[in-house]
């Protein structure tokens, strides 16, 4: 089932001279993980803001084209309904915090939509186990590490049980260990919960390991969308758009140009090892 469809979407902020989005077409099936990449200023954040009603309900501007969530045109759908379907995690988790303890932060949204205590308790147990935040419940959110804050931000959104989870550069403020921790949570969401996910992320090695599909956005347009392995095999197109694949993919891409790499480009060391082993067997 298709959960997202964007048709010829154009958006210009009221104070801007030019359109930020210039005819975007995009689709996403339910249960899939879509990674969106592109250089700075490409329009990635603006694009995801159109999915949960921030555009055009919060930001002023000119919108053309159509955005559908579960077949519903976002401009004809109440923003309350959109936000119940679509959860958004920002790059700066502190921008989402409103409470004095992690537990209060996680239950705040559930109380606001009128869930009973039994359901709140059940969701709290579920989401803290999933995101490994149970030990943080009594702590103030602002005293946590970067990785812990981001896990809490993800947990607070998941507690609302959105049908679509959007993460806007969730690891941009984290160290390497924090990045890996967040992507471990993301991998669990995909494998165990089957949640539909859209992630904007600059760390392509982490993204390539979990995304089903990838989309390249540049200058307000979707340049290319494909399954992850096919996406990264368009090496020259990515480089031309300032997108640098995982290091092992780059290495294989350079070798392929020289005629030394067999077949498709690998996304990780294990794929590269298998392809090299097969080539050596054939050469014997």
C-alpha atoms as a PDB file:
ATOM      1  CA  UNK A   1       0.000   0.000   0.000  1.00  0.00           C
ATOM      2  CA  UNK A   2       1.253   3.453  -0.892  1.00  0.00           C
ATOM      3  CA  UNK A   3       1.595   5.732   2.142  1.00  0.00           C
ATOM      4  CA  UNK A   4       3.190   8.807   0.511  1.00  0.00           C
ATOM      5  CA  UNK A   5       2.722  10.277  -2.953  1.00  0.00           C
ATOM      6  CA  UNK A   6       3.993  13.701  -3.981  1.00  0.00           C
ATOM      7  CA  UNK A   7       3.008  15.103  -7.365  1.00  0.00           C
ATOM      8  CA  UNK A   8       4.820  18.049  -8.986  1.00  0.00           C
ATOM      9  CA  UNK A   9       5.295  19.794  -5.626  1.00  0.00           C
ATOM     10  CA  UNK A  10       6.551  23.363  -5.666  1.00  0.00           C
ATOM     11  CA  UNK A  11       7.075  25.570  -2.625  1.00  0.00           C
ATOM     12  CA  UNK A  12       8.363  29.100  -2.166  1.00  0.00           C
ATOM     13  CA  UNK A  13       8.741  30.669   1.280  1.00  0.00           C
ATOM     14  CA  UNK A  14       7.018  34.046   1.500  1.00  0.00           C
ATOM     15  CA  UNK A  15      10.294  35.929   1.996  1.00  0.00           C
ATOM     16  CA  UNK A  16      12.193  34.026  -0.719  1.00  0.00           C
ATOM     17  CA  UNK A  17      12.734  35.053  -4.325  1.00  0.00           C
ATOM     18  CA  UNK A  18      12.947  31.529  -5.720  1.00  0.00           C
ATOM     19  CA  UNK A  19      11.121  28.263  -5.129  1.00  0.00           C
ATOM     20  CA  UNK A  20      12.809  25.881  -2.676  1.00  0.00           C
ATOM     21  CA  UNK A  21      10.990  22.879  -4.149  1.00  0.00           C
ATOM     22  CA  UNK A  22      10.737  22.846  -7.927  1.00  0.00           C
ATOM     23  CA  UNK A  23       8.453  20.072  -9.099  1.00  0.00           C
ATOM     24  CA  UNK A  24       9.143  17.206  -6.677  1.00  0.00           C
ATOM     25  CA  UNK A  25       7.688  13.777  -7.460  1.00  0.00           C
ATOM     26  CA  UNK A  26       8.106  11.077  -4.809  1.00  0.00           C
ATOM     27  CA  UNK A  27       6.417   7.881  -3.632  1.00  0.00           C
ATOM     28  CA  UNK A  28       6.802   5.524  -0.677  1.00  0.00           C
ATOM     29  CA  UNK A  29       5.125   2.220   0.131  1.00  0.00           C
ATOM     30  CA  UNK A  30       3.985   1.288   3.622  1.00  0.00           C
ATOM     31  CA  UNK A  31       6.596  -0.510   5.726  1.00  0.00           C
ATOM     32  CA  UNK A  32       9.526   0.740   3.664  1.00  0.00           C
ATOM     33  CA  UNK A  33      12.528   2.791   4.779  1.00  0.00           C
ATOM     34  CA  UNK A  34      13.392   5.680   2.477  1.00  0.00           C
ATOM     35  CA  UNK A  35      16.654   7.585   2.837  1.00  0.00           C
ATOM     36  CA  UNK A  36      16.760  11.085   1.371  1.00  0.00           C
ATOM     37  CA  UNK A  37      20.148  12.591   0.566  1.00  0.00           C
ATOM     38  CA  UNK A  38      21.351  15.745  -1.110  1.00  0.00           C
ATOM     39  CA  UNK A  39      23.772  18.632  -0.665  1.00  0.00           C
ATOM     40  CA  UNK A  40      23.109  21.416   1.838  1.00  0.00           C
ATOM     41  CA  UNK A  41      20.357  23.723   0.654  1.00  0.00           C
ATOM     42  CA  UNK A  42      18.790  21.103  -1.619  1.00  0.00           C
ATOM     43  CA  UNK A  43      15.375  21.410   0.080  1.00  0.00           C
ATOM     44  CA  UNK A  44      15.360  18.185   2.117  1.00  0.00           C
ATOM     45  CA  UNK A  45      13.948  19.625   5.349  1.00  0.00           C
ATOM     46  CA  UNK A  46      11.400  21.698   3.449  1.00  0.00           C
ATOM     47  CA  UNK A  47      10.249  18.542   1.682  1.00  0.00           C
ATOM     48  CA  UNK A  48       9.558  16.579   4.869  1.00  0.00           C
ATOM     49  CA  UNK A  49       7.782  19.577   6.411  1.00  0.00           C
ATOM     50  CA  UNK A  50       5.140  19.178   3.696  1.00  0.00           C
ATOM     51  CA  UNK A  51       4.314  15.691   4.971  1.00  0.00           C
ATOM     52  CA  UNK A  52       3.114  16.555   8.484  1.00  0.00           C
ATOM     53  CA  UNK A  53       1.434  19.892   7.855  1.00  0.00           C
ATOM     54  CA  UNK A  54       4.191  22.266   8.963  1.00  0.00           C
ATOM     55  CA  UNK A  55       3.989  23.395   5.342  1.00  0.00           C
ATOM     56  CA  UNK A  56       1.644  25.073   4.576  1.00  0.00           C
ATOM     57  CA  UNK A  57      -0.063  25.361   8.016  1.00  0.00           C
ATOM     58  CA  UNK A  58       2.867  26.853   9.968  1.00  0.00           C
ATOM     59  CA  UNK A  59       5.086  28.401   7.305  1.00  0.00           C
ATOM     60  CA  UNK A  60       3.774  31.012   4.898  1.00  0.00           C
ATOM     61  CA  UNK A  61       4.475  30.728   1.204  1.00  0.00           C
ATOM     62  CA  UNK A  62       3.226  29.654  -2.184  1.00  0.00           C
ATOM     63  CA  UNK A  63       2.455  25.959  -2.697  1.00  0.00           C
ATOM     64  CA  UNK A  64       1.698  24.210  -5.972  1.00  0.00           C
ATOM     65  CA  UNK A  65       1.258  20.514  -6.638  1.00  0.00           C
ATOM     66  CA  UNK A  66      -0.192  17.899  -4.290  1.00  0.00           C
ATOM     67  CA  UNK A  67       0.936  15.808  -1.323  1.00  0.00           C
ATOM     68  CA  UNK A  68      -0.980  12.679  -0.318  1.00  0.00           C
ATOM     69  CA  UNK A  69      -0.691  10.681   2.923  1.00  0.00           C
ATOM     70  CA  UNK A  70      -2.666   7.422   2.735  1.00  0.00           C
ATOM     71  CA  UNK A  71      -4.491   8.887  -0.237  1.00  0.00           C
ATOM     72  CA  UNK A  72      -5.547  12.028   1.643  1.00  0.00           C
ATOM     73  CA  UNK A  73      -4.559  15.405   0.198  1.00  0.00           C
ATOM     74  CA  UNK A  74      -2.666  17.182   3.006  1.00  0.00           C
ATOM     75  CA  UNK A  75      -4.240  20.543   2.167  1.00  0.00           C
ATOM     76  CA  UNK A  76      -7.715  19.079   2.629  1.00  0.00           C
ATOM     77  CA  UNK A  77      -6.796  17.179   5.814  1.00  0.00           C
ATOM     78  CA  UNK A  78      -6.887  18.752   9.312  1.00  0.00           C
ATOM     79  CA  UNK A  79      -3.393  19.251  10.713  1.00  0.00           C
ATOM     80  CA  UNK A  80      -4.397  17.264  13.825  1.00  0.00           C
ATOM     81  CA  UNK A  81      -5.060  14.247  11.627  1.00  0.00           C
ATOM     82  CA  UNK A  82      -1.752  14.673   9.784  1.00  0.00           C
ATOM     83  CA  UNK A  83       0.258  14.863  13.004  1.00  0.00           C
ATOM     84  CA  UNK A  84      -1.450  11.705  14.277  1.00  0.00           C
ATOM     85  CA  UNK A  85      -0.260   9.875  11.159  1.00  0.00           C
ATOM     86  CA  UNK A  86       3.177  11.454  10.787  1.00  0.00           C
ATOM     87  CA  UNK A  87       5.779  11.770  13.557  1.00  0.00           C
ATOM     88  CA  UNK A  88       8.768  14.069  13.050  1.00  0.00           C
ATOM     89  CA  UNK A  89      12.087  13.883  14.918  1.00  0.00           C
ATOM     90  CA  UNK A  90      14.222  17.005  14.518  1.00  0.00           C
ATOM     91  CA  UNK A  91      18.018  17.126  14.282  1.00  0.00           C
ATOM     92  CA  UNK A  92      18.132  19.059  17.590  1.00  0.00           C
ATOM     93  CA  UNK A  93      16.256  16.908  20.141  1.00  0.00           C
ATOM     94  CA  UNK A  94      16.139  19.700  22.724  1.00  0.00           C
ATOM     95  CA  UNK A  95      13.824  21.617  20.396  1.00  0.00           C
ATOM     96  CA  UNK A  96      11.187  18.967  21.166  1.00  0.00           C
ATOM     97  CA  UNK A  97      11.563  18.801  24.957  1.00  0.00           C
ATOM     98  CA  UNK A  98       8.918  20.429  27.162  1.00  0.00           C
ATOM     99  CA  UNK A  99       9.075  18.458  30.428  1.00  0.00           C
ATOM    100  CA  UNK A 100      11.294  18.184  33.504  1.00  0.00           C
ATOM    101  CA  UNK A 101      11.811  14.410  33.379  1.00  0.00           C
ATOM    102  CA  UNK A 102      12.109  11.865  30.597  1.00  0.00           C
ATOM    103  CA  UNK A 103       9.006  10.035  31.823  1.00  0.00           C
ATOM    104  CA  UNK A 104       6.940  13.225  31.721  1.00  0.00           C
ATOM    105  CA  UNK A 105       8.303  13.906  28.242  1.00  0.00           C
ATOM    106  CA  UNK A 106       7.230  10.495  26.986  1.00  0.00           C
ATOM    107  CA  UNK A 107       3.721  10.565  28.466  1.00  0.00           C
ATOM    108  CA  UNK A 108       2.984  14.216  27.613  1.00  0.00           C
ATOM    109  CA  UNK A 109       1.692  13.571  24.114  1.00  0.00           C
ATOM    110  CA  UNK A 110      -0.252  10.473  25.146  1.00  0.00           C
ATOM    111  CA  UNK A 111      -2.055  12.396  27.880  1.00  0.00           C
ATOM    112  CA  UNK A 112      -2.859  15.190  25.438  1.00  0.00           C
ATOM    113  CA  UNK A 113      -4.728  12.828  23.122  1.00  0.00           C
ATOM    114  CA  UNK A 114      -6.687  11.372  26.043  1.00  0.00           C
ATOM    115  CA  UNK A 115      -5.258   7.867  26.350  1.00  0.00           C
ATOM    116  CA  UNK A 116      -6.211   6.041  29.548  1.00  0.00           C
ATOM    117  CA  UNK A 117      -3.609   5.116  32.165  1.00  0.00           C
ATOM    118  CA  UNK A 118      -3.493   1.462  31.159  1.00  0.00           C
ATOM    119  CA  UNK A 119      -2.703   2.301  27.533  1.00  0.00           C
ATOM    120  CA  UNK A 120      -0.156   4.949  28.546  1.00  0.00           C
ATOM    121  CA  UNK A 121       1.640   2.454  30.791  1.00  0.00           C
ATOM    122  CA  UNK A 122       1.667  -0.200  28.067  1.00  0.00           C
ATOM    123  CA  UNK A 123       3.034   2.209  25.455  1.00  0.00           C
ATOM    124  CA  UNK A 124       5.611   3.570  27.900  1.00  0.00           C
ATOM    125  CA  UNK A 125       6.947   0.073  28.591  1.00  0.00           C
ATOM    126  CA  UNK A 126       6.977  -0.749  24.876  1.00  0.00           C
ATOM    127  CA  UNK A 127       8.743   2.399  23.721  1.00  0.00           C
ATOM    128  CA  UNK A 128      11.359   2.500  26.502  1.00  0.00           C
ATOM    129  CA  UNK A 129      12.317  -1.123  25.838  1.00  0.00           C
ATOM    130  CA  UNK A 130      12.502  -0.471  22.106  1.00  0.00           C
ATOM    131  CA  UNK A 131      14.691   2.637  22.459  1.00  0.00           C
ATOM    132  CA  UNK A 132      16.635   1.531  25.555  1.00  0.00           C
ATOM    133  CA  UNK A 133      15.478   4.521  27.604  1.00  0.00           C
ATOM    134  CA  UNK A 134      13.896   2.820  30.655  1.00  0.00           C
ATOM    135  CA  UNK A 135      16.883   3.709  32.862  1.00  0.00           C
ATOM    136  CA  UNK A 136      16.509   7.390  31.942  1.00  0.00           C
ATOM    137  CA  UNK A 137      12.891   7.914  33.018  1.00  0.00           C
ATOM    138  CA  UNK A 138      13.623   9.898  36.186  1.00  0.00           C
ATOM    139  CA  UNK A 139      16.363  12.055  34.668  1.00  0.00           C
ATOM    140  CA  UNK A 140      15.962  15.590  33.276  1.00  0.00           C
ATOM    141  CA  UNK A 141      16.178  15.464  29.458  1.00  0.00           C
ATOM    142  CA  UNK A 142      18.622  18.375  29.336  1.00  0.00           C
ATOM    143  CA  UNK A 143      21.220  16.497  31.416  1.00  0.00           C
ATOM    144  CA  UNK A 144      21.464  13.542  29.043  1.00  0.00           C
ATOM    145  CA  UNK A 145      24.181  12.857  26.489  1.00  0.00           C
ATOM    146  CA  UNK A 146      23.544  13.670  22.841  1.00  0.00           C
ATOM    147  CA  UNK A 147      22.740  10.078  21.953  1.00  0.00           C
ATOM    148  CA  UNK A 148      20.437   9.677  24.952  1.00  0.00           C
ATOM    149  CA  UNK A 149      18.582  12.885  24.072  1.00  0.00           C
ATOM    150  CA  UNK A 150      18.011  11.680  20.538  1.00  0.00           C
ATOM    151  CA  UNK A 151      16.735   8.295  21.752  1.00  0.00           C
ATOM    152  CA  UNK A 152      14.295  10.093  24.057  1.00  0.00           C
ATOM    153  CA  UNK A 153      13.151  12.331  21.194  1.00  0.00           C
ATOM    154  CA  UNK A 154      12.532   9.267  19.024  1.00  0.00           C
ATOM    155  CA  UNK A 155      10.740   7.522  21.900  1.00  0.00           C
ATOM    156  CA  UNK A 156       8.435  10.501  22.506  1.00  0.00           C
ATOM    157  CA  UNK A 157       7.364  10.440  18.858  1.00  0.00           C
ATOM    158  CA  UNK A 158       6.996   6.644  18.729  1.00  0.00           C
ATOM    159  CA  UNK A 159       4.803   6.685  21.839  1.00  0.00           C
ATOM    160  CA  UNK A 160       2.149   8.357  19.705  1.00  0.00           C
ATOM    161  CA  UNK A 161       2.304   5.358  17.327  1.00  0.00           C
ATOM    162  CA  UNK A 162       2.565   7.283  14.054  1.00  0.00           C
ATOM    163  CA  UNK A 163       2.125   5.414  10.791  1.00  0.00           C
ATOM    164  CA  UNK A 164       5.079   7.290   9.293  1.00  0.00           C
ATOM    165  CA  UNK A 165       8.229   8.275  11.206  1.00  0.00           C
ATOM    166  CA  UNK A 166      10.355  11.061   9.728  1.00  0.00           C
ATOM    167  CA  UNK A 167      13.840  11.800  11.049  1.00  0.00           C
ATOM    168  CA  UNK A 168      15.583  14.972   9.918  1.00  0.00           C
ATOM    169  CA  UNK A 169      19.326  14.382  10.308  1.00  0.00           C
ATOM    170  CA  UNK A 170      18.947  12.449  13.593  1.00  0.00           C
ATOM    171  CA  UNK A 171      22.710  11.951  14.038  1.00  0.00           C
ATOM    172  CA  UNK A 172      23.995  15.382  12.979  1.00  0.00           C
ATOM    173  CA  UNK A 173      24.911  16.406  16.540  1.00  0.00           C
ATOM    174  CA  UNK A 174      26.294  13.037  17.669  1.00  0.00           C
ATOM    175  CA  UNK A 175      29.712  11.415  17.903  1.00  0.00           C
ATOM    176  CA  UNK A 176      30.376   8.109  16.046  1.00  0.00           C
ATOM    177  CA  UNK A 177      29.215   5.962  18.977  1.00  0.00           C
ATOM    178  CA  UNK A 178      26.036   8.015  19.322  1.00  0.00           C
ATOM    179  CA  UNK A 179      25.352   7.675  15.589  1.00  0.00           C
ATOM    180  CA  UNK A 180      25.682   3.900  15.705  1.00  0.00           C
ATOM    181  CA  UNK A 181      23.384   3.723  18.738  1.00  0.00           C
ATOM    182  CA  UNK A 182      20.650   5.692  16.979  1.00  0.00           C
ATOM    183  CA  UNK A 183      20.894   3.517  13.888  1.00  0.00           C
ATOM    184  CA  UNK A 184      20.634   0.409  16.045  1.00  0.00           C
ATOM    185  CA  UNK A 185      17.296   1.791  17.263  1.00  0.00           C
ATOM    186  CA  UNK A 186      16.277   2.571  13.675  1.00  0.00           C
ATOM    187  CA  UNK A 187      17.180  -0.966  12.576  1.00  0.00           C
ATOM    188  CA  UNK A 188      14.991  -2.406  15.349  1.00  0.00           C
ATOM    189  CA  UNK A 189      12.075  -0.204  14.303  1.00  0.00           C
ATOM    190  CA  UNK A 190      12.365  -1.510  10.764  1.00  0.00           C
ATOM    191  CA  UNK A 191      12.876  -5.170  11.627  1.00  0.00           C
ATOM    192  CA  UNK A 192      10.569  -5.604  14.624  1.00  0.00           C
ATOM    193  CA  UNK A 193       7.837  -3.007  14.175  1.00  0.00           C
ATOM    194  CA  UNK A 194       7.604  -2.600  10.404  1.00  0.00           C
ATOM    195  CA  UNK A 195       7.217   1.164  10.760  1.00  0.00           C
ATOM    196  CA  UNK A 196       7.420   3.247   7.593  1.00  0.00           C
ATOM    197  CA  UNK A 197      10.459   5.531   7.908  1.00  0.00           C
ATOM    198  CA  UNK A 198      11.889   8.501   6.052  1.00  0.00           C
ATOM    199  CA  UNK A 199      15.338   9.653   7.133  1.00  0.00           C
ATOM    200  CA  UNK A 200      17.437  12.594   5.993  1.00  0.00           C
ATOM    201  CA  UNK A 201      21.001  11.644   6.835  1.00  0.00           C
ATOM    202  CA  UNK A 202      24.525  12.592   5.766  1.00  0.00           C
ATOM    203  CA  UNK A 203      26.193   9.412   7.053  1.00  0.00           C
ATOM    204  CA  UNK A 204      25.646   7.204   4.026  1.00  0.00           C
ATOM    205  CA  UNK A 205      27.410   4.142   5.433  1.00  0.00           C
ATOM    206  CA  UNK A 206      24.851   3.924   8.236  1.00  0.00           C
ATOM    207  CA  UNK A 207      21.954   4.813   5.963  1.00  0.00           C
ATOM    208  CA  UNK A 208      22.885   2.305   3.245  1.00  0.00           C
ATOM    209  CA  UNK A 209      22.837  -0.505   5.803  1.00  0.00           C
ATOM    210  CA  UNK A 210      19.152  -0.073   6.690  1.00  0.00           C
ATOM    211  CA  UNK A 211      17.338   1.815   3.893  1.00  0.00           C
ATOM    212  CA  UNK A 212      15.174  -0.076   1.404  1.00  0.00           C
ATOM    213  CA  UNK A 213      15.096   2.819  -1.046  1.00  0.00           C
ATOM    214  CA  UNK A 214      17.033   6.031  -1.580  1.00  0.00           C
ATOM    215  CA  UNK A 215      16.172   9.362  -3.168  1.00  0.00           C
ATOM    216  CA  UNK A 216      18.566  12.078  -4.309  1.00  0.00           C
ATOM    217  CA  UNK A 217      17.268  15.634  -3.930  1.00  0.00           C
ATOM    218  CA  UNK A 218      19.190  18.544  -5.428  1.00  0.00           C
ATOM    219  CA  UNK A 219      18.156  22.097  -6.250  1.00  0.00           C
ATOM    220  CA  UNK A 220      14.599  21.374  -5.180  1.00  0.00           C
ATOM    221  CA  UNK A 221      14.089  18.351  -7.431  1.00  0.00           C
ATOM    222  CA  UNK A 222      14.228  14.572  -7.051  1.00  0.00           C
ATOM    223  CA  UNK A 223      17.076  13.633  -9.368  1.00  0.00           C
ATOM    224  CA  UNK A 224      16.883   9.883  -8.818  1.00  0.00           C
ATOM    225  CA  UNK A 225      14.944   7.389  -6.667  1.00  0.00           C
ATOM    226  CA  UNK A 226      15.668   3.652  -6.567  1.00  0.00           C
ATOM    227  CA  UNK A 227      16.274   0.640  -4.353  1.00  0.00           C
ATOM    228  CA  UNK A 228      19.378   1.167  -2.249  1.00  0.00           C
ATOM    229  CA  UNK A 229      21.815  -1.119  -4.113  1.00  0.00           C
ATOM    230  CA  UNK A 230      20.721   0.251  -7.497  1.00  0.00           C
ATOM    231  CA  UNK A 231      20.901   3.804  -6.157  1.00  0.00           C
ATOM    232  CA  UNK A 232      24.531   3.549  -5.103  1.00  0.00           C
ATOM    233  CA  UNK A 233      25.476   1.811  -8.336  1.00  0.00           C
ATOM    234  CA  UNK A 234      24.763   5.098 -10.111  1.00  0.00           C
ATOM    235  CA  UNK A 235      28.148   6.218  -8.846  1.00  0.00           C
ATOM    236  CA  UNK A 236      28.874   8.955 -11.386  1.00  0.00           C
ATOM    237  CA  UNK A 237      25.459  10.565 -10.909  1.00  0.00           C
ATOM    238  CA  UNK A 238      25.925  10.701  -7.135  1.00  0.00           C
ATOM    239  CA  UNK A 239      29.401  12.201  -7.355  1.00  0.00           C
ATOM    240  CA  UNK A 240      28.155  14.805  -9.840  1.00  0.00           C
ATOM    241  CA  UNK A 241      25.554  15.842  -7.240  1.00  0.00           C
ATOM    242  CA  UNK A 242      28.084  16.072  -4.376  1.00  0.00           C
ATOM    243  CA  UNK A 243      26.944  12.807  -2.787  1.00  0.00           C
ATOM    244  CA  UNK A 244      29.782  10.524  -1.728  1.00  0.00           C
ATOM    245  CA  UNK A 245      28.823   6.853  -1.235  1.00  0.00           C
ATOM    246  CA  UNK A 246      30.302   4.629   1.498  1.00  0.00           C
ATOM    247  CA  UNK A 247      34.098   4.362   1.210  1.00  0.00           C
ATOM    248  CA  UNK A 248      34.022   0.764  -0.002  1.00  0.00           C
ATOM    249  CA  UNK A 249      31.545   1.788  -2.722  1.00  0.00           C
ATOM    250  CA  UNK A 250      33.780   4.674  -3.764  1.00  0.00           C
ATOM    251  CA  UNK A 251      36.800   2.378  -3.952  1.00  0.00           C
ATOM    252  CA  UNK A 252      34.931  -0.139  -6.098  1.00  0.00           C
ATOM    253  CA  UNK A 253      33.571   2.670  -8.272  1.00  0.00           C
ATOM    254  CA  UNK A 254      37.081   3.899  -9.026  1.00  0.00           C
ATOM    255  CA  UNK A 255      38.227   0.351  -9.809  1.00  0.00           C
ATOM    256  CA  UNK A 256      35.212  -0.217 -12.065  1.00  0.00           C
ATOM    257  CA  UNK A 257      36.122   2.858 -14.103  1.00  0.00           C
ATOM    258  CA  UNK A 258      39.531   1.286 -14.705  1.00  0.00           C
ATOM    259  CA  UNK A 259      37.960  -2.041 -15.633  1.00  0.00           C
ATOM    260  CA  UNK A 260      39.114  -3.846 -12.490  1.00  0.00           C
ATOM    261  CA  UNK A 261      35.842  -4.266 -10.584  1.00  0.00           C
ATOM    262  CA  UNK A 262      33.405  -7.063 -11.518  1.00  0.00           C
ATOM    263  CA  UNK A 263      29.662  -6.535 -11.370  1.00  0.00           C
ATOM    264  CA  UNK A 264      27.695  -4.143  -9.189  1.00  0.00           C
ATOM    265  CA  UNK A 265      29.215  -1.917  -6.534  1.00  0.00           C
ATOM    266  CA  UNK A 266      29.171  -3.153  -2.912  1.00  0.00           C
ATOM    267  CA  UNK A 267      27.644  -1.202  -0.030  1.00  0.00           C
ATOM    268  CA  UNK A 268      29.808  -2.757   2.676  1.00  0.00           C
ATOM    269  CA  UNK A 269      32.977  -4.770   3.257  1.00  0.00           C
ATOM    270  CA  UNK A 270      31.129  -8.102   3.368  1.00  0.00           C
ATOM    271  CA  UNK A 271      29.558  -7.559  -0.053  1.00  0.00           C
ATOM    272  CA  UNK A 272      32.949  -6.539  -1.441  1.00  0.00           C
ATOM    273  CA  UNK A 273      34.610  -9.640   0.028  1.00  0.00           C
ATOM    274  CA  UNK A 274      32.030 -11.958  -1.539  1.00  0.00           C
ATOM    275  CA  UNK A 275      32.363 -10.359  -4.962  1.00  0.00           C
ATOM    276  CA  UNK A 276      36.160 -10.539  -4.849  1.00  0.00           C
ATOM    277  CA  UNK A 277      36.019 -14.188  -3.732  1.00  0.00           C
ATOM    278  CA  UNK A 278      33.704 -15.103  -6.622  1.00  0.00           C
ATOM    279  CA  UNK A 279      35.998 -13.354  -9.093  1.00  0.00           C
ATOM    280  CA  UNK A 280      39.048 -15.170  -7.765  1.00  0.00           C
ATOM    281  CA  UNK A 281      37.274 -18.538  -8.062  1.00  0.00           C
ATOM    282  CA  UNK A 282      36.363 -17.804 -11.681  1.00  0.00           C
ATOM    283  CA  UNK A 283      39.910 -16.747 -12.440  1.00  0.00           C
ATOM    284  CA  UNK A 284      41.396 -20.026 -11.205  1.00  0.00           C
END
